[in-house]
């Protein structure tokens, strides 16, 4: 039996307008556990306004995760951020803002362990499978999830489809993260439903 | 007689490496009152590391002003930020972080007044003179400074040289801000000395 209800995270593509992002989020937020706003090219004002618009549109603050910008999270009442290799390390942020929940994006089990030591509350690990988002990079496979899962919560990312999502959960991931699979889908609502269904039935072996 | 000691602000160019920025700052920080780090393309980590490196190199935290990124200021113990049209409005930031000193970059007296109403502690107003940084835009002249100076502290920017700097101070500016004039000068230290000298002798009429 599954230990818990696996989580579905979706991540914005960096290719859509605030209006498109807001539209898709209003369609799917009830189907997902976390919406990561990862829009490195947006201005602070644009990001801030979009977060407020999402909240006004009914997206719960608890489901929002702001990539990199701890200030935008603090200013909008969002309590989760996601850090990458271009971000300030989690330990520095935890020290100043202990209540912020920090996820860190990592590429292998070693980085995951380092992130945990530095104060990360969770990691997004990948790419698990081969994906067009990372051309030429072979997937690291679900073995890496097994290595990390007992140390801190790990969400799998990279090339995850409704067909292989259950395998990621069975390896011990607390959830899956999907970027183009939902935000760039022709039918984001249906895509989110399919992903949701695919992890719902997964059993941890 | 001058009411006060006019301030010399320098602003990074957005065209130099962290190493160049740090090098120039170590040469000139004793000659200037404020160093604005305005590097929109740097990653959070790069900005954070550069601020720490500046402090380790002897640049006082009180002289640093971080453009846009209130998180980077908070994380590094810098208490001054500068906001532009792509930033979150000052009122939102003041509400959450009342101790942060906020400058706002404005283009005319009306914008300056709005910034003051929204909680700005000061404005940088310009371009005062014609400048290569804003091709095709005529300078607004020092008259705009006179309109604003009694409402909040105003620093003039744009096309300011050692030859016209005194006029800006005489119009009622608390200081001048210089971008390429120092950071892109062949001899930044000498340039800073010349600007410093040019405002030192200015008398408010």
Short mmCIF file of C-alpha atoms in Angstrom, two decimals:
data_model
loop_
_atom_site.label_atom_id
_atom_site.label_comp_id
_atom_site.label_asym_id
_atom_site.label_seq_id
_atom_site.Cartn_x
_atom_site.Cartn_y
_atom_site.Cartn_z
CA UNK A 1 0.00 0.00 0.00
CA UNK A 2 1.12 3.54 -0.66
CA UNK A 3 2.50 5.27 2.41
CA UNK A 4 0.79 8.53 1.55
CA UNK A 5 -0.91 10.43 -1.20
CA UNK A 6 1.80 11.18 -3.77
CA UNK A 7 2.14 14.79 -4.82
CA UNK A 8 1.80 16.27 -8.27
CA UNK A 9 3.95 19.38 -8.82
CA UNK A 10 3.70 21.45 -11.97
CA UNK A 11 6.32 23.96 -13.07
CA UNK A 12 5.79 26.93 -15.37
CA UNK A 13 7.57 26.73 -18.69
CA UNK A 14 9.26 30.12 -18.90
CA UNK A 15 7.67 30.39 -22.35
CA UNK A 16 4.21 31.65 -21.50
CA UNK A 17 2.72 35.01 -20.66
CA UNK A 18 1.43 35.81 -17.19
CA UNK A 19 -2.08 35.66 -18.63
CA UNK A 20 -1.55 32.13 -19.98
CA UNK A 21 0.05 30.99 -16.73
CA UNK A 22 -2.86 32.36 -14.70
CA UNK A 23 -5.40 30.79 -17.06
CA UNK A 24 -3.81 27.33 -16.83
CA UNK A 25 -3.43 27.56 -13.06
CA UNK A 26 -7.11 28.35 -12.60
CA UNK A 27 -7.93 25.24 -14.67
CA UNK A 28 -5.69 22.82 -12.83
CA UNK A 29 -4.91 24.03 -9.32
CA UNK A 30 -7.49 21.70 -7.76
CA UNK A 31 -5.71 18.76 -9.41
CA UNK A 32 -2.17 19.55 -8.23
CA UNK A 33 -0.33 19.91 -4.94
CA UNK A 34 2.22 22.51 -5.94
CA UNK A 35 2.55 25.12 -8.67
CA UNK A 36 6.13 26.29 -9.14
CA UNK A 37 6.47 29.75 -10.64
CA UNK A 38 9.79 29.57 -12.41
CA UNK A 39 9.99 32.68 -14.55
CA UNK A 40 13.54 33.98 -14.52
CA UNK A 41 12.93 36.61 -17.19
CA UNK A 42 9.92 38.28 -15.60
CA UNK A 43 10.45 41.52 -13.76
CA UNK A 44 9.87 41.65 -10.02
CA UNK A 45 6.71 43.64 -10.60
CA UNK A 46 5.39 41.14 -13.14
CA UNK A 47 6.08 38.22 -10.82
CA UNK A 48 4.53 39.99 -7.85
CA UNK A 49 1.42 40.99 -9.78
CA UNK A 50 1.04 37.46 -11.16
CA UNK A 51 1.25 35.89 -7.70
CA UNK A 52 -1.43 38.26 -6.43
CA UNK A 53 -3.58 37.55 -9.50
CA UNK A 54 -3.25 33.80 -8.94
CA UNK A 55 -4.38 34.20 -5.36
CA UNK A 56 -7.30 36.37 -6.43
CA UNK A 57 -8.22 33.70 -8.96
CA UNK A 58 -8.62 31.15 -6.21
CA UNK A 59 -5.23 29.45 -6.27
CA UNK A 60 -4.37 28.72 -2.62
CA UNK A 61 -1.13 30.32 -1.38
CA UNK A 62 -0.15 26.92 0.09
CA UNK A 63 0.08 25.47 -3.41
CA UNK A 64 2.41 28.14 -4.73
CA UNK A 65 6.18 27.72 -4.81
CA UNK A 66 8.34 30.64 -5.94
CA UNK A 67 11.54 29.81 -7.73
CA UNK A 68 14.65 31.60 -6.42
CA UNK A 69 12.95 34.83 -5.29
CA UNK A 70 12.55 34.65 -1.55
CA UNK A 71 11.54 38.34 -1.51
CA UNK A 72 8.57 37.72 -3.79
CA UNK A 73 7.47 34.84 -1.55
CA UNK A 74 7.77 36.96 1.60
CA UNK A 75 5.97 39.91 0.03
CA UNK A 76 3.01 37.84 -1.15
CA UNK A 77 2.57 35.50 1.81
CA UNK A 78 3.85 32.43 -0.02
CA UNK A 79 5.85 30.16 2.27
CA UNK A 80 7.62 27.88 -0.17
CA UNK A 81 10.56 28.57 -2.44
CA UNK A 82 12.56 26.40 -4.81
CA UNK A 83 16.28 27.00 -5.27
CA UNK A 84 18.59 26.01 -8.09
CA UNK A 85 22.30 26.18 -8.82
CA UNK A 86 22.03 29.92 -9.57
CA UNK A 87 20.33 30.63 -6.23
CA UNK A 88 21.69 31.54 -2.84
CA UNK A 89 22.33 28.39 -0.79
CA UNK A 90 19.50 27.19 1.47
CA UNK A 91 21.47 27.56 4.70
CA UNK A 92 21.79 31.33 4.24
CA UNK A 93 18.09 31.69 3.59
CA UNK A 94 17.04 29.42 6.45
CA UNK A 95 19.20 31.40 8.85
CA UNK A 96 17.46 34.65 7.99
CA UNK A 97 13.97 33.32 7.26
CA UNK A 98 13.53 30.10 9.23
CA UNK A 99 9.83 29.71 8.48
CA UNK A 100 10.29 29.49 4.70
CA UNK A 101 10.05 25.97 3.31
CA UNK A 102 12.90 25.35 0.91
CA UNK A 103 13.08 22.89 -1.95
CA UNK A 104 16.31 22.53 -3.89
CA UNK A 105 16.65 21.26 -7.44
CA UNK A 106 19.41 18.65 -7.68
CA UNK A 107 20.83 16.38 -10.32
CA UNK A 108 22.03 13.35 -8.36
CA UNK A 109 22.05 11.69 -4.96
CA UNK A 110 25.22 13.50 -3.85
CA UNK A 111 23.74 16.93 -4.54
CA UNK A 112 20.56 15.86 -2.80
CA UNK A 113 22.46 14.93 0.31
CA UNK A 114 24.36 18.21 0.24
CA UNK A 115 21.10 20.12 -0.07
CA UNK A 116 19.69 18.26 2.91
CA UNK A 117 22.78 19.07 4.98
CA UNK A 118 22.40 22.73 3.98
CA UNK A 119 18.86 22.92 5.28
CA UNK A 120 16.67 21.98 2.32
CA UNK A 121 13.27 20.65 3.38
CA UNK A 122 12.96 18.66 0.16
CA UNK A 123 14.57 18.20 -3.23
CA UNK A 124 13.41 17.90 -6.78
CA UNK A 125 15.69 15.31 -8.34
CA UNK A 126 16.27 14.69 -12.00
CA UNK A 127 16.15 14.29 -14.83
CA UNK A 128 14.92 10.80 -13.99
CA UNK A 129 14.20 9.89 -17.61
CA UNK A 130 15.45 11.24 -20.91
CA UNK A 131 13.65 14.47 -21.74
CA UNK A 132 13.57 17.03 -24.54
CA UNK A 133 14.06 19.73 -21.87
CA UNK A 134 17.61 18.41 -21.29
CA UNK A 135 18.74 17.24 -24.73
CA UNK A 136 21.63 14.79 -24.73
CA UNK A 137 21.38 14.02 -21.03
CA UNK A 138 20.52 10.45 -20.21
CA UNK A 139 18.08 9.95 -17.38
CA UNK A 140 19.60 9.14 -13.99
CA UNK A 141 16.88 6.56 -13.37
CA UNK A 142 14.83 5.83 -10.27
CA UNK A 143 17.81 4.31 -8.46
CA UNK A 144 18.88 7.79 -7.41
CA UNK A 145 15.51 8.26 -5.73
CA UNK A 146 16.05 5.11 -3.68
CA UNK A 147 19.41 6.41 -2.48
CA UNK A 148 17.93 9.67 -1.24
CA UNK A 149 14.41 8.93 -0.11
CA UNK A 150 15.25 8.05 3.49
CA UNK A 151 17.18 11.28 4.04
CA UNK A 152 14.64 13.84 2.84
CA UNK A 153 11.51 14.07 0.75
CA UNK A 154 12.32 13.75 -2.94
CA UNK A 155 10.19 14.69 -5.92
CA UNK A 156 11.17 13.18 -9.26
CA UNK A 157 11.40 15.30 -12.40
CA UNK A 158 12.40 14.91 -16.03
CA UNK A 159 10.72 12.91 -18.74
CA UNK A 160 7.93 11.78 -16.46
CA UNK A 161 4.77 10.76 -18.28
CA UNK A 162 1.53 9.20 -17.07
CA UNK A 163 3.08 5.88 -18.19
CA UNK A 164 6.21 5.95 -16.03
CA UNK A 165 5.00 8.16 -13.15
CA UNK A 166 4.00 5.22 -10.97
CA UNK A 167 7.54 3.81 -11.18
CA UNK A 168 8.89 7.07 -9.70
CA UNK A 169 6.51 6.85 -6.75
CA UNK A 170 7.21 3.16 -6.25
CA UNK A 171 10.93 4.01 -5.97
CA UNK A 172 10.11 6.14 -2.95
CA UNK A 173 9.51 9.64 -4.33
CA UNK A 174 6.95 11.71 -2.44
CA UNK A 175 5.77 13.04 -5.75
CA UNK A 176 6.48 13.92 -9.35
CA UNK A 177 7.13 17.27 -10.99
CA UNK A 178 6.05 18.03 -14.52
CA UNK A 179 6.91 21.04 -16.63
CA UNK A 180 5.90 20.84 -20.29
CA UNK A 181 3.65 17.87 -19.54
CA UNK A 182 1.01 20.16 -18.10
CA UNK A 183 1.78 23.82 -18.84
CA UNK A 184 2.60 23.17 -22.50
CA UNK A 185 -0.06 20.51 -23.01
CA UNK A 186 -2.89 21.24 -25.45
CA UNK A 187 -5.26 20.24 -22.69
CA UNK A 188 -3.59 21.05 -19.37
CA UNK A 189 -6.60 19.97 -17.31
CA UNK A 190 -6.77 16.56 -18.91
CA UNK A 191 -2.99 16.18 -18.64
CA UNK A 192 -3.09 17.01 -14.93
CA UNK A 193 -5.93 14.51 -14.47
CA UNK A 194 -3.91 11.81 -16.21
CA UNK A 195 -0.83 12.46 -14.09
CA UNK A 196 -2.92 12.55 -10.95
CA UNK A 197 -4.50 9.23 -11.82
CA UNK A 198 -1.17 7.66 -12.71
CA UNK A 199 0.35 8.35 -9.28
CA UNK A 200 -2.80 7.72 -7.28
CA UNK A 201 -2.66 4.02 -7.97
CA UNK A 202 1.07 3.67 -7.35
CA UNK A 203 2.09 1.38 -4.54
CA UNK A 204 5.44 1.56 -2.85
CA UNK A 205 7.07 -1.84 -3.11
CA UNK B 1 26.68 78.21 1.70
CA UNK B 2 25.92 74.56 1.06
CA UNK B 3 23.32 73.12 3.43
CA UNK B 4 25.12 69.82 3.69
CA UNK B 5 27.78 67.70 2.10
CA UNK B 6 26.39 66.64 -1.30
CA UNK B 7 26.43 62.94 -2.01
CA UNK B 8 28.16 61.12 -4.83
CA UNK B 9 26.38 57.93 -5.90
CA UNK B 10 27.89 55.55 -8.42
CA UNK B 11 25.91 52.89 -10.26
CA UNK B 12 27.29 49.72 -11.82
CA UNK B 13 27.08 49.54 -15.58
CA UNK B 14 25.54 46.11 -16.14
CA UNK B 15 28.44 45.54 -18.53
CA UNK B 16 31.18 44.44 -16.20
CA UNK B 17 32.10 41.21 -14.47
CA UNK B 18 31.78 40.78 -10.70
CA UNK B 19 35.58 40.85 -10.54
CA UNK B 20 35.75 44.22 -12.34
CA UNK B 21 32.97 45.65 -10.20
CA UNK B 22 34.71 44.56 -7.01
CA UNK B 23 38.03 45.93 -8.21
CA UNK B 24 36.60 49.36 -9.03
CA UNK B 25 34.66 49.51 -5.78
CA UNK B 26 37.77 48.85 -3.73
CA UNK B 27 39.47 51.74 -5.56
CA UNK B 28 36.72 54.31 -5.10
CA UNK B 29 34.50 53.44 -2.14
CA UNK B 30 36.23 55.96 0.12
CA UNK B 31 35.40 58.69 -2.42
CA UNK B 32 31.68 57.96 -2.78
CA UNK B 33 28.60 57.89 -0.55
CA UNK B 34 26.64 55.16 -2.26
CA UNK B 35 27.43 52.27 -4.60
CA UNK B 36 24.36 50.98 -6.42
CA UNK B 37 24.61 47.37 -7.55
CA UNK B 38 22.34 47.31 -10.56
CA UNK B 39 22.99 44.00 -12.26
CA UNK B 40 19.73 42.63 -13.61
CA UNK B 41 21.35 39.76 -15.50
CA UNK B 42 23.36 38.32 -12.61
CA UNK B 43 22.04 35.28 -10.85
CA UNK B 44 20.98 35.53 -7.23
CA UNK B 45 24.03 33.57 -6.21
CA UNK B 46 26.37 35.82 -8.18
CA UNK B 47 24.83 38.95 -6.70
CA UNK B 48 24.93 37.53 -3.18
CA UNK B 49 28.55 36.41 -3.51
CA UNK B 50 29.55 39.79 -4.95
CA UNK B 51 27.94 41.69 -2.08
CA UNK B 52 29.78 39.51 0.44
CA UNK B 53 33.03 39.95 -1.50
CA UNK B 54 32.57 43.73 -1.51
CA UNK B 55 32.08 43.73 2.23
CA UNK B 56 35.13 41.51 2.73
CA UNK B 57 37.11 43.94 0.57
CA UNK B 58 36.37 46.76 2.97
CA UNK B 59 33.36 48.38 1.29
CA UNK B 60 31.05 49.46 4.15
CA UNK B 61 27.56 47.93 4.05
CA UNK B 62 26.13 51.44 4.62
CA UNK B 63 27.44 52.50 1.22
CA UNK B 64 25.82 49.65 -0.68
CA UNK B 65 22.45 50.00 -2.39
CA UNK B 66 20.90 46.93 -4.02
CA UNK B 67 18.77 47.49 -7.07
CA UNK B 68 15.37 45.80 -7.03
CA UNK B 69 16.35 42.72 -4.96
CA UNK B 70 15.13 43.30 -1.43
CA UNK B 71 15.95 39.66 -0.61
CA UNK B 72 19.61 40.11 -1.47
CA UNK B 73 19.73 43.22 0.72
CA UNK B 74 18.09 41.42 3.65
CA UNK B 75 20.31 38.37 3.30
CA UNK B 76 23.53 40.38 3.27
CA UNK B 77 22.73 43.01 5.89
CA UNK B 78 22.42 45.85 3.39
CA UNK B 79 19.70 48.30 4.37
CA UNK B 80 19.18 50.28 1.19
CA UNK B 81 17.45 49.29 -2.01
CA UNK B 82 16.70 51.17 -5.22
CA UNK B 83 13.51 50.45 -7.14
CA UNK B 84 12.62 51.09 -10.77
CA UNK B 85 9.57 50.78 -12.96
CA UNK B 86 10.04 46.99 -13.15
CA UNK B 87 10.16 46.65 -9.35
CA UNK B 88 7.46 46.06 -6.78
CA UNK B 89 6.09 49.38 -5.53
CA UNK B 90 7.74 50.87 -2.41
CA UNK B 91 4.57 50.80 -0.31
CA UNK B 92 4.39 46.99 -0.47
CA UNK B 93 8.01 46.63 0.54
CA UNK B 94 7.80 49.22 3.35
CA UNK B 95 4.79 47.46 4.79
CA UNK B 96 6.65 44.16 5.08
CA UNK B 97 10.15 45.49 5.76
CA UNK B 98 9.78 48.90 7.40
CA UNK B 99 13.46 49.29 8.24
CA UNK B 100 14.66 49.10 4.63
CA UNK B 101 15.55 52.49 3.11
CA UNK B 102 14.00 52.79 -0.31
CA UNK B 103 15.10 54.94 -3.21
CA UNK B 104 13.00 55.04 -6.36
CA UNK B 105 14.23 55.93 -9.83
CA UNK B 106 11.90 58.46 -11.47
CA UNK B 107 11.79 60.42 -14.70
CA UNK B 108 9.97 63.59 -13.74
CA UNK B 109 8.54 65.61 -10.85
CA UNK B 110 5.15 63.86 -11.00
CA UNK B 111 6.70 60.39 -10.67
CA UNK B 112 8.89 61.70 -7.86
CA UNK B 113 5.86 62.91 -5.95
CA UNK B 114 4.08 59.59 -6.48
CA UNK B 115 7.13 57.73 -5.19
CA UNK B 116 7.19 59.90 -2.10
CA UNK B 117 3.50 59.25 -1.47
CA UNK B 118 4.16 55.51 -1.83
CA UNK B 119 6.82 55.54 0.86
CA UNK B 120 10.06 56.21 -0.98
CA UNK B 121 12.72 57.71 1.26
CA UNK B 122 14.43 59.36 -1.70
CA UNK B 123 14.42 59.45 -5.48
CA UNK B 124 16.98 59.39 -8.22
CA UNK B 125 15.63 61.78 -10.85
CA UNK B 126 16.69 62.00 -14.46
CA UNK B 127 17.97 62.11 -17.00
CA UNK B 128 18.84 65.69 -16.07
CA UNK B 129 21.04 66.24 -19.12
CA UNK B 130 21.26 64.54 -22.47
CA UNK B 131 23.17 61.27 -22.14
CA UNK B 132 24.36 58.44 -24.36
CA UNK B 133 22.73 56.03 -21.91
CA UNK B 134 19.30 57.31 -23.00
CA UNK B 135 19.76 58.11 -26.68
CA UNK B 136 17.21 60.48 -28.16
CA UNK B 137 15.87 61.64 -24.80
CA UNK B 138 16.39 65.30 -24.07
CA UNK B 139 17.43 66.13 -20.54
CA UNK B 140 14.65 67.27 -18.21
CA UNK B 141 16.90 69.94 -16.76
CA UNK B 142 17.47 71.02 -13.19
CA UNK B 143 14.05 72.67 -12.96
CA UNK B 144 12.55 69.27 -12.10
CA UNK B 145 14.87 69.05 -9.12
CA UNK B 146 13.61 72.40 -7.82
CA UNK B 147 10.01 71.16 -8.05
CA UNK B 148 10.74 68.06 -5.96
CA UNK B 149 13.49 68.99 -3.53
CA UNK B 150 11.23 70.22 -0.75
CA UNK B 151 9.17 67.03 -0.73
CA UNK B 152 11.89 64.40 -0.48
CA UNK B 153 15.62 64.01 -1.02
CA UNK B 154 16.44 63.95 -4.71
CA UNK B 155 19.61 62.76 -6.40
CA UNK B 156 20.18 63.90 -9.98
CA UNK B 157 21.24 61.46 -12.70
CA UNK B 158 21.87 61.45 -16.43
CA UNK B 159 24.60 63.19 -18.37
CA UNK B 160 26.18 64.61 -15.24
CA UNK B 161 29.86 65.51 -15.65
CA UNK B 162 32.32 67.25 -13.35
CA UNK B 163 31.46 70.40 -15.36
CA UNK B 164 27.72 70.49 -14.72
CA UNK B 165 27.53 68.61 -11.39
CA UNK B 166 27.60 71.77 -9.30
CA UNK B 167 24.51 73.08 -11.13
CA UNK B 168 22.58 69.97 -10.04
CA UNK B 169 23.51 70.53 -6.40
CA UNK B 170 22.74 74.26 -6.62
CA UNK B 171 19.24 73.35 -7.85
CA UNK B 172 18.64 71.56 -4.57
CA UNK B 173 19.68 67.97 -5.19
CA UNK B 174 21.15 66.15 -2.21
CA UNK B 175 23.58 64.49 -4.55
CA UNK B 176 24.45 63.26 -8.01
CA UNK B 177 24.46 59.74 -9.41
CA UNK B 178 26.92 58.64 -12.06
CA UNK B 179 26.95 55.42 -14.03
CA UNK B 180 29.41 55.25 -16.92
CA UNK B 181 31.22 58.34 -15.59
CA UNK B 182 32.95 56.26 -12.94
CA UNK B 183 32.46 52.53 -13.56
CA UNK B 184 33.28 52.79 -17.28
CA UNK B 185 35.97 55.43 -16.88
CA UNK B 186 39.55 54.51 -17.81
CA UNK B 187 40.57 55.85 -14.43
CA UNK B 188 37.64 55.34 -12.04
CA UNK B 189 39.51 56.68 -9.04
CA UNK B 190 40.43 59.92 -10.75
CA UNK B 191 36.90 60.25 -12.15
CA UNK B 192 35.41 59.81 -8.67
CA UNK B 193 37.83 62.40 -7.31
CA UNK B 194 36.81 64.88 -10.01
CA UNK B 195 33.11 64.37 -9.34
CA UNK B 196 33.68 64.63 -5.61
CA UNK B 197 35.56 67.88 -6.07
CA UNK B 198 32.94 69.30 -8.43
CA UNK B 199 30.12 68.94 -5.91
CA UNK B 200 32.12 69.82 -2.86
CA UNK B 201 32.37 73.42 -3.92
CA UNK B 202 28.74 73.77 -4.96
CA UNK B 203 26.69 76.33 -3.12
CA UNK B 204 22.94 76.24 -2.98
CA UNK B 205 21.62 79.57 -4.24
#
